[in-house]
mmCIF file of C-alpha atoms in Angstrom:
data_model
loop_
_atom_site.group_PDB
_atom_site.id
_atom_site.type_symbol
_atom_site.label_atom_id
_atom_site.label_comp_id
_atom_site.label_asym_id
_atom_site.label_seq_id
_atom_site.Cartn_x
_atom_site.Cartn_y
_atom_site.Cartn_z
ATOM 1 C CA MET C 1 26.131 243.822 -36.811
ATOM 2 C CA SER C 2 24.954 241.182 -39.087
ATOM 3 C CA LYS C 3 21.838 241.314 -41.444
ATOM 4 C CA SER C 4 18.725 239.463 -40.623
ATOM 5 C CA VAL C 5 18.152 236.433 -43.025
ATOM 6 C CA VAL C 6 14.560 235.603 -43.567
ATOM 7 C CA GLN C 7 13.634 232.222 -45.134
ATOM 8 C CA THR C 8 10.380 231.186 -46.592
ATOM 9 C CA VAL C 9 9.288 227.487 -45.370
ATOM 10 C CA ILE C 10 6.544 225.354 -47.099
ATOM 11 C CA CYS C 11 5.211 222.646 -45.211
ATOM 12 C CA ILE C 12 5.614 219.153 -46.585
ATOM 13 C CA ARG C 13 2.038 218.031 -45.783
ATOM 14 C CA CYS C 14 -0.204 220.829 -46.008
ATOM 15 C CA GLY C 15 1.565 223.465 -48.316
ATOM 16 C CA HIS C 16 1.296 226.206 -45.721
ATOM 17 C CA ARG C 17 3.908 228.958 -46.381
ATOM 18 C CA TRP C 18 5.431 231.048 -43.633
ATOM 19 C CA THR C 19 8.750 233.041 -43.219
ATOM 20 C CA VAL C 20 11.300 232.698 -40.274
ATOM 21 C CA ASP C 21 14.209 234.838 -39.336
ATOM 22 C CA VAL C 22 17.193 232.492 -39.348
ATOM 23 C CA ALA C 23 18.842 234.508 -36.588
ATOM 24 C CA ALA C 24 15.888 233.874 -34.189
ATOM 25 C CA LEU C 25 15.862 230.101 -34.751
ATOM 26 C CA GLY C 26 18.509 229.324 -32.046
ATOM 27 C CA LYS C 27 20.791 226.141 -32.172
ATOM 28 C CA PRO C 28 20.588 224.015 -35.389
ATOM 29 C CA GLU C 29 19.660 220.374 -35.262
ATOM 30 C CA ARG C 30 22.921 219.693 -37.155
ATOM 31 C CA THR C 31 25.915 221.521 -38.823
ATOM 32 C CA LEU C 32 27.733 220.098 -41.917
ATOM 33 C CA TYR C 33 30.849 221.721 -43.287
ATOM 34 C CA LYS C 34 31.587 221.426 -47.150
ATOM 35 C CA GLY C 35 34.635 221.913 -49.237
ATOM 36 C CA GLN C 36 38.438 221.436 -48.637
ATOM 37 C CA GLN C 37 38.584 224.907 -46.791
ATOM 38 C CA ARG C 38 35.336 224.243 -44.999
ATOM 39 C CA ALA C 39 34.267 227.399 -46.729
ATOM 40 C CA THR C 40 30.460 226.326 -46.777
ATOM 41 C CA ARG C 41 28.371 225.570 -43.809
ATOM 42 C CA VAL C 42 24.965 224.134 -43.915
ATOM 43 C CA GLU C 43 22.807 224.294 -40.756
ATOM 44 C CA THR C 44 19.611 222.206 -40.373
ATOM 45 C CA PHE C 45 16.796 223.478 -38.339
ATOM 46 C CA ARG C 46 13.571 221.638 -37.106
ATOM 47 C CA LEU C 47 10.415 223.829 -37.455
ATOM 48 C CA VAL C 48 6.948 222.981 -36.665
ATOM 49 C CA CYS C 49 4.080 224.012 -39.174
ATOM 50 C CA PRO C 50 1.875 226.572 -37.355
ATOM 51 C CA ASN C 51 -1.019 225.414 -39.470
ATOM 52 C CA ASP C 52 -0.911 221.522 -38.940
ATOM 53 C CA GLY C 53 1.874 220.713 -36.588
ATOM 54 C CA THR C 54 4.039 218.721 -39.112
ATOM 55 C CA VAL C 55 7.876 218.867 -38.322
ATOM 56 C CA ASN C 56 9.683 220.371 -41.201
ATOM 57 C CA MET C 57 13.474 220.626 -41.856
ATOM 58 C CA LEU C 58 15.000 223.764 -42.919
ATOM 59 C CA ASP C 59 18.521 223.760 -44.486
ATOM 60 C CA VAL C 60 20.434 227.197 -44.495
ATOM 61 C CA THR C 61 23.545 227.428 -46.393
ATOM 62 C CA PHE C 62 26.335 229.928 -45.248
ATOM 63 C CA GLU C 63 29.342 230.649 -47.277
ATOM 64 C CA GLU C 64 32.424 231.941 -45.484
ATOM 65 C CA ARG C 65 34.127 234.926 -47.185
ATOM 66 C CA HIS C 66 37.828 235.317 -46.651
ATOM 67 C CA ASN C 67 39.254 238.865 -46.789
ATOM 68 C CA ALA C 68 35.709 240.284 -46.280
#
């Protein structure tokens, strides 16, 4: 079972802060792989500010650990 990853988001327009559970966000808007061995994955999620409705983008980086 994987641990829950909680991220703090700050609205780019109004500055409102809220937290989201990355596991509950669903499918990312896009996924990028970095490095020769594609060991780093960056997922971008689209979030709407609960305060003013502004769309914010959240990048979450995952590093693959081999032999874990």
